[in-house]
Coordinates of C-alpha atoms in Angstrom, one line a residue:
Chain G
X329 CA -32.8 101.2 -109.9
X330 CA -33.1 99.6 -113.3
X331 CA -29.8 99.8 -115.3
X332 CA -30.4 100.1 -119.0
X333 CA -27.5 99.9 -121.5
X334 CA -28.2 101.4 -124.9
X335 CA -25.9 100.3 -127.7
X336 CA -25.7 103.1 -130.3
X337 CA -23.6 103.3 -133.5
X338 CA -22.2 106.4 -135.3
X339 CA -23.2 106.1 -139.0
X340 CA -23.1 108.3 -142.1
X341 CA -26.2 110.5 -142.5
X342 CA -28.9 108.7 -144.3
X343 CA -30.7 111.7 -145.4
X344 CA -28.3 112.8 -148.1
X345 CA -29.7 112.5 -151.8
X346 CA -28.7 109.2 -153.5
X347 CA -26.8 111.2 -156.0
X348 CA -24.3 112.3 -153.3
X349 CA -23.8 108.8 -152.1
X350 CA -20.2 107.8 -153.2
X351 CA -18.0 105.0 -152.3
X352 CA -14.3 104.5 -152.7
X353 CA -14.1 101.2 -154.4
X354 CA -10.4 100.7 -153.8
X355 CA -10.6 101.4 -150.0
X356 CA -14.0 99.6 -149.8
X357 CA -15.5 102.6 -147.9
X358 CA -18.3 104.9 -148.1
X359 CA -17.1 108.5 -148.7
X360 CA -19.6 111.0 -147.0
X361 CA -20.2 114.2 -148.8
X362 CA -18.0 117.1 -147.4
X363 CA -19.5 119.0 -144.5
X364 CA -22.2 116.5 -143.7
X365 CA -21.7 115.2 -140.2
X366 CA -22.5 111.6 -139.1
X367 CA -25.6 110.8 -137.2
X368 CA -26.4 108.4 -134.4
X369 CA -28.0 105.4 -136.2
X370 CA -31.8 106.2 -136.3
X371 CA -32.9 102.8 -134.8
X372 CA -30.5 103.2 -131.9
X373 CA -32.2 106.5 -131.1
X374 CA -35.5 104.7 -131.1
X375 CA -33.9 102.5 -128.5
X376 CA -32.8 105.5 -126.4
X377 CA -36.6 106.7 -126.7
X378 CA -37.7 103.2 -125.4
X379 CA -35.4 103.6 -122.4
X380 CA -36.6 107.2 -121.7
X381 CA -40.3 106.0 -121.9
X382 CA -39.6 103.5 -119.1
X383 CA -38.4 106.4 -117.0
X384 CA -41.5 108.4 -118.1
X385 CA -43.7 105.6 -116.9
X386 CA -42.3 105.9 -113.4
X387 CA -39.5 103.4 -113.3
X388 CA -36.3 104.4 -111.6
X389 CA -33.7 104.0 -114.4
X390 CA -30.1 104.7 -115.1
X391 CA -29.5 104.9 -119.0
X392 CA -26.0 104.3 -120.1
X393 CA -25.1 104.6 -123.8
X394 CA -22.3 102.4 -125.2
X395 CA -20.7 102.9 -128.5
X396 CA -17.8 101.1 -130.3
X397 CA -16.0 103.0 -133.1
X398 CA -13.4 105.6 -133.9
X399 CA -13.3 109.2 -135.0
X400 CA -16.4 110.0 -133.0
X401 CA -18.2 113.3 -133.5
X402 CA -18.7 114.0 -129.8
X403 CA -21.5 116.5 -130.4
X404 CA -23.3 113.8 -132.4
X405 CA -22.8 111.0 -129.8
X406 CA -23.9 113.3 -127.0
X407 CA -27.4 113.4 -128.6
X408 CA -28.8 110.7 -126.4
X409 CA -27.4 112.6 -123.3
X410 CA -29.3 115.7 -124.5
X411 CA -32.6 113.9 -124.4
X412 CA -32.1 112.3 -121.0
X413 CA -29.6 109.5 -121.1
X414 CA -27.3 109.6 -118.0
X415 CA -23.8 108.6 -119.2
X416 CA -21.9 107.9 -122.4
X417 CA -19.2 105.1 -122.7
X418 CA -17.2 105.2 -125.8
X419 CA -14.8 102.4 -126.8
X420 CA -12.8 104.6 -129.2
X421 CA -10.2 102.5 -131.0
X422 CA -8.9 102.6 -134.6
X423 CA -8.8 98.9 -134.6
X424 CA -12.6 98.7 -134.2
X425 CA -12.8 99.5 -137.9
X426 CA -11.7 96.0 -138.6
X427 CA -14.1 94.3 -136.2
X428 CA -16.9 92.1 -137.5
X429 CA -20.2 91.7 -135.7
X430 CA -18.9 89.1 -133.4
X431 CA -16.0 91.3 -132.5
X432 CA -18.2 94.3 -131.9
X433 CA -20.6 92.2 -129.7
X434 CA -17.6 90.9 -127.7
X435 CA -16.4 94.5 -127.1
X436 CA -19.9 95.7 -126.1
X437 CA -20.3 92.7 -123.8
X438 CA -17.0 93.6 -122.1
X439 CA -17.7 97.3 -121.8
X440 CA -21.1 96.7 -120.3
X441 CA -19.7 94.0 -117.9
X442 CA -17.0 96.5 -116.8
X443 CA -19.6 99.1 -116.2
X444 CA -21.3 96.6 -113.7
X445 CA -23.7 94.9 -116.2
X446 CA -27.3 95.9 -117.0
X447 CA -30.8 94.7 -116.4
X448 CA -31.7 95.5 -120.0
X449 CA -29.6 96.0 -123.1
X450 CA -31.4 97.9 -125.9
X451 CA -30.1 98.4 -129.4
X452 CA -31.6 99.4 -132.8
X453 CA -33.0 96.6 -134.9
X454 CA -30.0 97.2 -137.4
X455 CA -27.5 99.9 -138.3
X456 CA -28.2 102.0 -141.4
X457 CA -24.7 101.6 -142.8
X458 CA -24.3 97.7 -143.1
X459 CA -27.9 96.9 -142.4
X460 CA -27.1 93.5 -140.8
X461 CA -28.7 93.5 -137.3
X462 CA -26.3 91.0 -136.0
X463 CA -24.6 92.6 -133.1
X464 CA -27.5 92.6 -130.5
X465 CA -28.6 89.1 -131.3
X466 CA -25.0 87.9 -130.7
X467 CA -24.8 89.9 -127.6
X468 CA -27.8 88.0 -126.2
X469 CA -26.0 84.7 -126.9
X470 CA -22.8 86.0 -125.2
X471 CA -24.6 87.3 -122.2
X472 CA -26.8 84.1 -122.2
X473 CA -29.7 86.6 -121.8
X474 CA -33.2 86.3 -123.4
X475 CA -33.7 88.1 -126.6
X476 CA -36.7 90.0 -128.0
X477 CA -36.4 91.5 -131.4
X478 CA -38.4 94.3 -133.2
X479 CA -39.8 95.8 -130.0
X480 CA -42.4 98.5 -130.6
X481 CA -43.6 99.0 -127.0
X482 CA -42.0 98.2 -123.7
X483 CA -42.9 98.5 -120.0
X484 CA -41.8 97.0 -116.7
X485 CA -44.0 94.1 -115.5
X486 CA -46.1 94.2 -112.4
X487 CA -43.6 91.9 -110.6
X488 CA -40.8 94.5 -111.1
X489 CA -38.5 91.9 -112.4
X490 CA -39.7 91.3 -115.9
X491 CA -40.7 93.3 -119.0
X492 CA -44.0 93.4 -120.9
X493 CA -43.1 93.8 -124.6
X494 CA -44.9 94.2 -127.9
X495 CA -42.9 93.1 -130.8
X496 CA -43.7 93.6 -134.5
X497 CA -44.6 90.3 -136.3
X498 CA -45.8 89.5 -139.8
X499 CA -49.4 90.7 -140.1
X500 CA -49.6 92.2 -136.6
X501 CA -47.8 92.0 -133.3
X502 CA -47.0 89.8 -130.4
X503 CA -47.2 90.3 -126.7
X504 CA -44.2 88.9 -124.9
X505 CA -43.2 88.6 -121.3
X506 CA -39.5 88.7 -120.9
X507 CA -37.5 88.1 -117.7
X508 CA -34.5 90.3 -116.6
X509 CA -31.8 90.8 -117.7
X510 CA -32.6 90.8 -121.3
X511 CA -31.4 92.0 -124.7
X512 CA -33.9 93.7 -126.9
X513 CA -33.8 95.3 -130.5
X514 CA -36.0 98.3 -131.0
X515 CA -37.7 99.3 -134.3
X516 CA -39.0 102.5 -135.6
X517 CA -42.6 101.6 -135.0
X518 CA -41.9 102.4 -131.4
X519 CA -41.7 106.1 -132.3
X520 CA -39.1 108.7 -133.0
X521 CA -36.7 110.0 -130.4
X522 CA -37.9 113.1 -128.6
X523 CA -36.3 116.5 -129.4
X524 CA -33.7 117.8 -127.1
X525 CA -34.6 121.0 -125.2
X526 CA -32.2 123.7 -124.3
X527 CA -31.6 122.5 -120.7
X528 CA -30.8 119.0 -122.1
X529 CA -28.3 120.3 -124.6
X530 CA -26.6 122.4 -121.9
X531 CA -26.4 119.5 -119.5
X532 CA -25.1 117.2 -122.2
X533 CA -22.3 119.7 -123.2
X534 CA -21.1 119.7 -119.6
X535 CA -20.8 115.8 -119.4
X536 CA -17.7 114.0 -120.7
X537 CA -17.9 110.6 -122.0
X538 CA -15.9 107.8 -120.4
X539 CA -13.5 106.5 -123.0
X540 CA -11.5 103.3 -123.3
X541 CA -9.6 101.3 -125.9
X542 CA -9.7 97.6 -126.8
X543 CA -6.6 97.1 -124.7
X544 CA -8.3 98.7 -121.8
X545 CA -11.0 96.0 -122.0
X546 CA -8.5 93.4 -122.4
X547 CA -9.4 92.7 -126.1
X548 CA -6.4 93.9 -127.9
X549 CA -6.1 90.5 -129.6
X550 CA -9.5 90.7 -131.2
X551 CA -8.6 92.7 -134.3
X552 CA -7.4 89.8 -136.4
X553 CA -10.4 87.6 -136.1
X554 CA -12.6 88.7 -139.0
X555 CA -14.2 85.7 -140.6
X556 CA -16.2 87.5 -143.4
X557 CA -14.2 89.8 -145.6
X558 CA -15.6 92.4 -147.8
X559 CA -13.9 92.2 -151.2
X560 CA -16.0 94.5 -153.3
X561 CA -18.2 97.6 -152.7
X562 CA -19.9 99.4 -155.6
X563 CA -22.8 101.6 -156.3
X564 CA -25.1 99.7 -158.8
X565 CA -25.8 101.7 -162.1
X566 CA -29.5 102.0 -162.9
X567 CA -30.4 103.1 -166.3
X568 CA -33.1 105.7 -166.4
X569 CA -35.7 105.4 -169.1
X570 CA -38.4 107.6 -167.5
X571 CA -41.0 109.2 -169.9
X572 CA -41.9 112.6 -168.3
X573 CA -45.5 113.5 -169.1
X574 CA -45.9 117.3 -169.6
X575 CA -49.3 118.9 -170.2
X576 CA -50.3 122.6 -170.4
X577 CA -50.1 122.8 -166.7
X578 CA -49.8 120.5 -163.6
X579 CA -53.4 119.5 -163.7
X580 CA -53.3 118.7 -167.3
X581 CA -50.1 116.6 -166.8
X582 CA -52.1 114.6 -164.2
X583 CA -54.9 114.1 -166.7
X584 CA -52.5 113.0 -169.5
X585 CA -50.7 110.6 -167.1
X586 CA -53.9 108.7 -166.6
X587 CA -54.5 108.4 -170.3
X588 CA -51.0 107.4 -171.0
X589 CA -51.1 104.6 -168.2
X590 CA -54.4 103.3 -169.6
X591 CA -52.8 103.2 -173.1
X592 CA -49.9 101.2 -171.7
X593 CA -52.5 99.0 -169.9
X594 CA -50.9 99.7 -166.5
X595 CA -54.2 100.7 -164.8
Chain Q
X1424 CA -17.3 72.4 -151.3
X1425 CA -16.9 70.2 -148.1
X1426 CA -19.6 69.5 -145.8
X1427 CA -22.5 70.1 -148.0
X1428 CA -25.4 72.7 -147.6
X1429 CA -28.0 72.5 -144.9
X1430 CA -31.2 74.6 -145.6
X1431 CA -33.1 75.2 -142.5
X1432 CA -36.5 75.9 -143.8
X1433 CA -39.7 77.5 -142.2
X1434 CA -43.1 75.7 -142.1
X1435 CA -46.3 77.7 -142.1
X1436 CA -49.8 76.4 -142.0
X1437 CA -48.6 72.7 -142.3
X1438 CA -46.8 73.5 -145.5
X1439 CA -43.5 75.1 -146.9
X1440 CA -42.9 78.9 -146.3
X1441 CA -42.5 80.4 -149.7
X1442 CA -38.7 81.0 -149.0
X1443 CA -38.0 77.4 -148.8
X1444 CA -38.0 76.7 -152.6
X1445 CA -36.3 79.8 -153.1
X1446 CA -33.5 78.7 -150.8
X1447 CA -33.4 75.3 -152.7
X1448 CA -32.6 77.4 -155.9
X1449 CA -30.1 79.5 -154.1
X1450 CA -28.3 76.3 -152.7
X1451 CA -27.9 75.2 -156.4
X1452 CA -25.4 78.1 -156.8
X1453 CA -22.9 76.6 -154.5
X1454 CA -23.7 72.8 -154.4
X1455 CA -25.2 69.9 -156.4
X1456 CA -28.6 68.9 -155.3
X1457 CA -27.3 65.6 -153.8
X1458 CA -25.1 67.7 -151.4
X1459 CA -28.1 69.6 -150.0
X1460 CA -30.0 68.7 -147.1
X1461 CA -33.3 70.5 -146.2
X1462 CA -34.2 70.4 -142.5
X1463 CA -37.7 71.4 -141.4
X1464 CA -38.9 71.7 -137.8
X1465 CA -42.4 70.3 -137.9
X1466 CA -45.3 69.4 -135.6
X1467 CA -48.0 66.8 -136.4
X1468 CA -49.8 69.1 -138.8
X1469 CA -47.2 69.0 -141.6
X1470 CA -48.3 67.6 -144.9
X1471 CA -45.4 65.8 -146.8
X1472 CA -47.2 66.2 -150.1
X1473 CA -46.0 69.8 -150.0
X1474 CA -42.4 68.5 -150.6
X1475 CA -43.2 67.4 -154.2
X1476 CA -40.6 68.9 -156.6
X1477 CA -38.1 69.9 -153.8
X1478 CA -34.8 68.8 -155.5
X1479 CA -32.4 68.0 -152.6
X1480 CA -30.4 65.1 -151.5
X1481 CA -32.6 64.5 -148.5
X1482 CA -35.3 66.2 -146.5
X1483 CA -35.2 65.7 -142.7
X1484 CA -38.3 66.4 -140.7
X1485 CA -37.4 67.4 -137.2
X1486 CA -40.5 66.4 -135.2
X1487 CA -41.2 68.4 -132.1
X1488 CA -44.7 69.1 -130.7
X1489 CA -43.8 72.8 -130.1
X1490 CA -41.7 73.3 -133.3
X1491 CA -44.3 75.5 -135.2
X1492 CA -45.9 77.3 -132.3
X1493 CA -42.4 78.5 -131.2
X1494 CA -41.7 79.4 -134.9
X1495 CA -44.7 81.5 -135.2
X1496 CA -44.7 82.9 -131.7
X1497 CA -42.1 83.0 -129.0
X1498 CA -38.9 84.7 -130.0
X1499 CA -37.5 81.6 -131.7
X1500 CA -35.7 80.2 -128.7
X1501 CA -36.7 76.6 -129.4
X1502 CA -36.0 77.1 -133.2
X1503 CA -32.5 78.2 -132.2
X1504 CA -31.9 75.0 -130.3
X1505 CA -33.3 72.9 -133.1
X1506 CA -31.0 74.6 -135.8
X1507 CA -28.1 74.1 -133.6
X1508 CA -28.9 70.4 -133.1
X1509 CA -29.2 70.1 -136.9
X1510 CA -25.8 71.6 -137.4
X1511 CA -24.2 69.2 -134.9
X1512 CA -26.0 66.3 -136.5
X1513 CA -25.2 67.0 -140.2
X1514 CA -21.9 69.0 -139.8
X1515 CA -22.6 71.1 -143.0
X1516 CA -20.1 73.5 -144.5
X1517 CA -22.8 76.1 -145.2
X1518 CA -26.1 76.8 -143.6
X1519 CA -28.8 78.7 -145.5
X1520 CA -32.0 80.3 -144.0
X1521 CA -34.3 83.0 -145.3
X1522 CA -33.9 86.5 -144.0
X1523 CA -37.4 86.4 -142.4
X1524 CA -38.2 87.4 -138.8
X1525 CA -37.3 83.9 -137.6
X1526 CA -34.3 83.6 -139.9
X1527 CA -32.8 86.8 -138.7
X1528 CA -32.8 85.6 -135.2
X1529 CA -31.7 82.0 -135.6
X1530 CA -28.9 82.6 -138.1
X1531 CA -27.2 85.2 -135.7
X1532 CA -27.6 83.1 -132.7
X1533 CA -26.3 80.0 -134.5
X1534 CA -23.3 82.0 -135.8
X1535 CA -22.6 83.3 -132.2
X1536 CA -22.8 79.9 -130.6
X1537 CA -20.7 78.1 -133.1
X1538 CA -18.2 80.9 -133.8
X1539 CA -19.4 80.7 -137.3
X1540 CA -19.1 83.4 -140.1
X1541 CA -22.4 85.1 -141.1
X1542 CA -23.7 87.1 -143.9
X1543 CA -27.2 88.5 -143.9
X1544 CA -29.9 89.4 -146.5
X1545 CA -27.9 88.1 -149.4
X1546 CA -29.2 88.4 -153.0
X1547 CA -26.7 86.3 -154.7
X1548 CA -24.4 83.5 -153.8
X1549 CA -21.4 81.9 -155.7
X1550 CA -18.3 79.9 -154.9
X1551 CA -15.0 81.7 -155.0
X1552 CA -11.7 80.3 -156.4
X1553 CA -11.0 78.6 -153.0
X1554 CA -14.4 76.7 -152.9
X1555 CA -15.7 79.0 -150.2
X1556 CA -19.0 81.1 -150.5
X1557 CA -19.0 84.6 -151.8
X1558 CA -22.2 86.5 -151.3
X1559 CA -23.6 89.8 -152.6
X1560 CA -25.7 91.9 -150.4
X1561 CA -27.3 95.5 -150.4
X1562 CA -25.7 97.7 -147.9
X1563 CA -26.3 101.4 -146.9
X1564 CA -30.0 100.9 -147.3
X1565 CA -29.4 99.6 -150.8
X1566 CA -27.4 102.5 -152.0
X1567 CA -24.5 100.2 -152.6
X1568 CA -23.9 96.5 -153.2
X1569 CA -21.1 94.7 -151.4
X1570 CA -19.5 91.3 -152.0
X1571 CA -18.3 89.3 -149.0
X1572 CA -16.1 86.3 -149.1
X1573 CA -16.0 83.9 -146.2
X1574 CA -12.4 83.2 -144.8
X1575 CA -11.2 80.2 -142.9
X1576 CA -12.7 76.7 -142.9
X1577 CA -15.3 77.2 -140.2
X1578 CA -19.2 77.0 -140.7
X1579 CA -20.6 79.6 -143.1
X1580 CA -24.0 80.9 -142.3
X1581 CA -25.9 82.8 -144.9
X1582 CA -29.4 84.3 -144.8
X1583 CA -31.0 85.0 -148.1
X1584 CA -33.4 88.0 -148.8
X1585 CA -36.9 86.6 -149.6
X1586 CA -37.8 87.0 -153.3
X1587 CA -34.1 87.5 -154.3
X1588 CA -34.2 84.1 -155.9
X1589 CA -37.0 82.5 -157.9
X1590 CA -38.6 79.3 -156.5
X1591 CA -37.6 76.2 -158.3
X1592 CA -40.7 75.2 -160.3
X1593 CA -41.6 72.7 -162.9
X1594 CA -39.9 69.9 -161.2
X1595 CA -41.8 67.0 -159.8
X1596 CA -41.0 63.9 -157.9
X1597 CA -40.7 63.4 -154.0
X1598 CA -37.3 63.7 -152.4
X1599 CA -36.1 61.2 -149.8
X1600 CA -37.8 62.1 -146.5
X1601 CA -36.6 61.1 -143.1
X1602 CA -38.1 61.9 -139.7
X1603 CA -36.2 62.4 -136.6
X1604 CA -37.9 62.7 -133.2
X1605 CA -36.3 65.8 -131.5
X1606 CA -39.1 66.1 -128.9
X1607 CA -36.3 65.8 -126.2
X1608 CA -34.8 69.1 -127.1
X1609 CA -35.9 71.9 -124.9
X1610 CA -34.7 75.4 -123.9
X1611 CA -32.6 76.1 -121.0
X1612 CA -32.4 79.1 -118.7
X1613 CA -34.6 82.3 -118.9
X1614 CA -36.5 82.8 -122.1
X1615 CA -39.2 85.2 -123.2
X1616 CA -42.7 83.8 -123.1
X1617 CA -45.2 84.6 -125.9
X1618 CA -48.4 85.9 -124.4
X1619 CA -50.3 86.4 -127.6
X1620 CA -50.1 86.8 -131.2
X1621 CA -52.4 89.8 -132.4
X1622 CA -53.3 89.8 -136.1
X1623 CA -54.0 93.3 -137.2
X1624 CA -56.5 93.5 -140.2
X1625 CA -54.9 95.6 -142.8
X1626 CA -57.0 98.4 -144.3
X1627 CA -57.9 97.7 -147.9
X1628 CA -56.1 95.5 -150.4
X1629 CA -53.0 93.7 -148.9
X1630 CA -49.9 95.3 -150.1
X1631 CA -47.9 92.1 -150.8
X1632 CA -50.6 90.7 -153.2
X1633 CA -51.7 93.9 -154.9
X1634 CA -51.2 94.3 -158.6
X1635 CA -51.4 98.1 -158.4
X1636 CA -50.0 100.0 -155.3
X1637 CA -50.3 103.8 -154.6
X1638 CA -47.9 105.1 -152.1
X1639 CA -47.4 108.4 -150.4
X1640 CA -44.4 110.1 -148.9
X1641 CA -42.9 112.9 -146.9
X1642 CA -43.9 115.3 -149.7
X1643 CA -47.6 115.0 -148.9
X1644 CA -47.0 116.9 -145.7
X1645 CA -49.8 115.6 -143.6
X1646 CA -52.7 113.2 -142.8
X1647 CA -55.4 114.5 -145.2
X1648 CA -53.6 113.8 -148.4
X1649 CA -53.7 110.1 -147.6
X1650 CA -57.5 110.3 -147.9
X1651 CA -57.0 111.5 -151.5
X1652 CA -54.8 108.5 -152.0
X1653 CA -57.4 106.2 -150.5
X1654 CA -60.0 107.5 -153.1
X1655 CA -57.5 106.8 -155.8
X1656 CA -56.8 103.3 -154.5
X1657 CA -60.6 102.6 -154.5
X1658 CA -60.9 103.5 -158.1
X1659 CA -57.9 101.4 -159.0
X1660 CA -58.5 98.4 -156.8
X1661 CA -55.0 99.3 -155.5
X1662 CA -53.3 98.9 -152.2
X1663 CA -52.2 101.8 -150.1
X1664 CA -48.5 102.1 -149.3
X1665 CA -46.4 104.9 -147.7
X1666 CA -42.7 105.7 -147.1
X1667 CA -41.2 105.3 -143.7
X1668 CA -40.9 109.0 -143.3
X1669 CA -44.8 109.3 -143.8
X1670 CA -45.4 106.5 -141.2
X1671 CA -42.8 107.9 -138.6
X1672 CA -44.5 111.3 -138.8
X1673 CA -47.8 109.6 -137.8
X1674 CA -49.8 110.3 -141.0
X1675 CA -50.5 106.7 -141.6
X1676 CA -50.1 103.5 -139.7
X1677 CA -46.8 101.4 -140.0
X1678 CA -48.6 98.4 -141.6
X1679 CA -48.5 100.5 -144.8
X1680 CA -44.8 101.0 -144.7
X1681 CA -43.0 99.9 -147.9
X1682 CA -39.1 99.6 -147.7
X1683 CA -36.2 97.9 -146.4
X1684 CA -37.6 97.6 -142.9
X1685 CA -41.2 97.7 -144.1
X1686 CA -43.0 95.5 -146.7
X1687 CA -41.6 94.3 -149.8
X1688 CA -44.1 94.6 -152.8
X1689 CA -44.0 93.4 -156.3
X1690 CA -47.0 95.1 -158.3
X1691 CA -47.2 95.5 -161.9
X1692 CA -47.9 99.3 -161.4
X1693 CA -46.4 101.3 -158.4
X1694 CA -47.7 104.8 -158.3
X1695 CA -45.6 107.1 -155.9
X1696 CA -46.8 110.5 -154.8
X1697 CA -44.5 112.8 -153.0
X1698 CA -41.7 110.1 -152.5
X1699 CA -38.2 111.1 -153.4
X1700 CA -37.1 107.5 -153.7
X1701 CA -34.4 107.1 -150.9
X1702 CA -32.7 103.7 -151.3
X1703 CA -34.2 102.4 -148.2
X1704 CA -37.6 102.9 -149.8
X1705 CA -36.5 101.4 -153.2
X1706 CA -35.3 98.3 -151.5
X1707 CA -39.0 97.5 -150.8
X1708 CA -40.2 98.0 -154.3
X1709 CA -37.3 96.8 -156.5
X1710 CA -39.6 94.0 -157.8
X1711 CA -42.3 96.5 -159.0
X1712 CA -42.5 96.2 -162.7
X1713 CA -43.5 99.8 -163.5
X1714 CA -43.0 102.7 -161.3
X1715 CA -45.0 105.8 -161.9
X1716 CA -43.7 108.9 -160.1
X1717 CA -45.5 112.2 -159.1
X1718 CA -42.9 114.5 -157.4
X1719 CA -41.9 118.1 -157.5
X1720 CA -38.2 117.5 -157.8
X1721 CA -37.1 116.4 -161.2
X1722 CA -33.7 115.5 -159.6
X1723 CA -35.3 113.1 -157.2
X1724 CA -34.0 109.5 -157.2
X1725 CA -37.5 108.2 -157.8
X1726 CA -37.3 109.5 -161.5
X1727 CA -34.3 107.4 -162.1
X1728 CA -36.3 104.2 -161.3
X1729 CA -39.6 105.4 -162.9
X1730 CA -41.1 104.4 -166.2
X1731 CA -43.5 107.3 -166.3
X1732 CA -43.4 110.5 -164.3
X1733 CA -45.0 114.0 -163.8
X1734 CA -42.9 116.6 -162.4
X1735 CA -45.2 119.0 -160.3
X1736 CA -47.0 119.9 -157.2
X1737 CA -48.8 116.7 -156.2
X1738 CA -51.7 118.8 -154.8
X1739 CA -52.4 120.0 -158.4
X1740 CA -51.4 116.8 -160.3
X1741 CA -53.1 114.2 -158.2
X1742 CA -56.8 115.5 -158.2
X1743 CA -56.7 115.9 -162.0
X1744 CA -55.0 112.4 -162.2
X1745 CA -57.7 111.0 -160.0
X1746 CA -60.6 112.5 -161.9
X1747 CA -59.2 111.3 -165.2
X1748 CA -58.9 107.7 -163.8
X1749 CA -62.5 108.0 -162.6
X1750 CA -63.6 108.7 -166.2
X1751 CA -61.7 105.8 -167.6
X1752 CA -64.0 102.9 -168.5

């Protein structure tokens, strides 16, 4: 049995129009539009998909999703369960708001350790809120486990104790052999997560996450260790100076656009 | 600022990676040239002539027979050990790396190992009143900008977005160059092993170098419309791009993806068709000089970045546009 830990983060929905993206500059927070629920970070769902494909390929796997945060939307965080993950572990603590990447990585390392460790830790290449991609890389250092980033395909090696990996590289890709246990980040090139079917959704609704706090993990002291402090958050203003080309109909507009671009020496 | 700046630069094809001269420029925001050390991990193929005009206090060449092969391949295990060694050797206050594939990995591993503070993908650097580094970085896919200031007296690690700073140019003269044999440094424990690097021939004109790029997005709705874009690209000598949504939908290969996690382009003319202009996409084309948008939604974000636009159904606008382009001489 292969134990796979997938690290997943709850983030604001990225699919809102930019005009609805608002920040509270005083509180240094993003203010999601009313009524729009959060999502599981898209790259983390790619990571869940990577784990499920190992199972599809015949490996006997247990998939446990770990998340650190607070104010979890349970129906959102259960989405990985609905498509086939086995268990959900939530480190739910207000203090997690003040963790930096090192802090978050320490918490994940402790939660995974408490759960009996893992043969493979998967996470998305970065979270769509702060776009850093630090946590899984730091986790690999803390676990002294080999790291492979930007994974686009993954399978268990013929020896059963290593992984065969394809990772995205500049101008192509690389084939990598990686021993277990390992930490890997998954990129969207791997493919989108599958849709949940009704049976999966029903099964997920019956499962309860295992929840814990930082104190439960013996990490109550971690909260004051932030080394990089955000001091400003703002939406840059861009001045629109678009010239809209309008002809008699849409085709005519297309024709006039070509003429205008040639006049401006842009084509 | 105490401790000086260490730039850990990348080497490609026996010369400097384009980010190195940009990092030298970026370092100038927080230190005098004399306080800057540029460290490069090199093998025997490195040509010192490429250092002409690099204005730093000292260039240190870390010589290791596997330095570059690990840099290109592997998953930067050796490179991580070399950068950690450089930090122990030079005790800098600040480490700068490019936010490249390698830089992303080594900066985070270095920070974890030294308990250092880290800010990634920065587009601006400055010193704050306490003489510590303050960085500006895009967040939420580029929808917002955040300023971060380093606290405490520990090592500060910064990765810089490629292209955010110009390369320092117009300077000549060789910096002081020292060589250090680091061939004794190896990698302990279990590491990933590079089996092979596969270069995928990109279809048509390479995106990064193209003067004109034509991209399609979610609004195109399928595979077939990309053939129409290919025809237009042929007429314009343009490269073909796409939004992440179009790539993830399987309409076109991911090698065409423009955006935060795809390719960054800087054409003179960027024509988008059926792209709404999500900030994650705009992050990949912020250096495009003129954006031309065809989209049905006048409120779409792309029109607030575009220089020229047509509001309408691409299926009617594009064929007429392409036909008119074909008739231009």
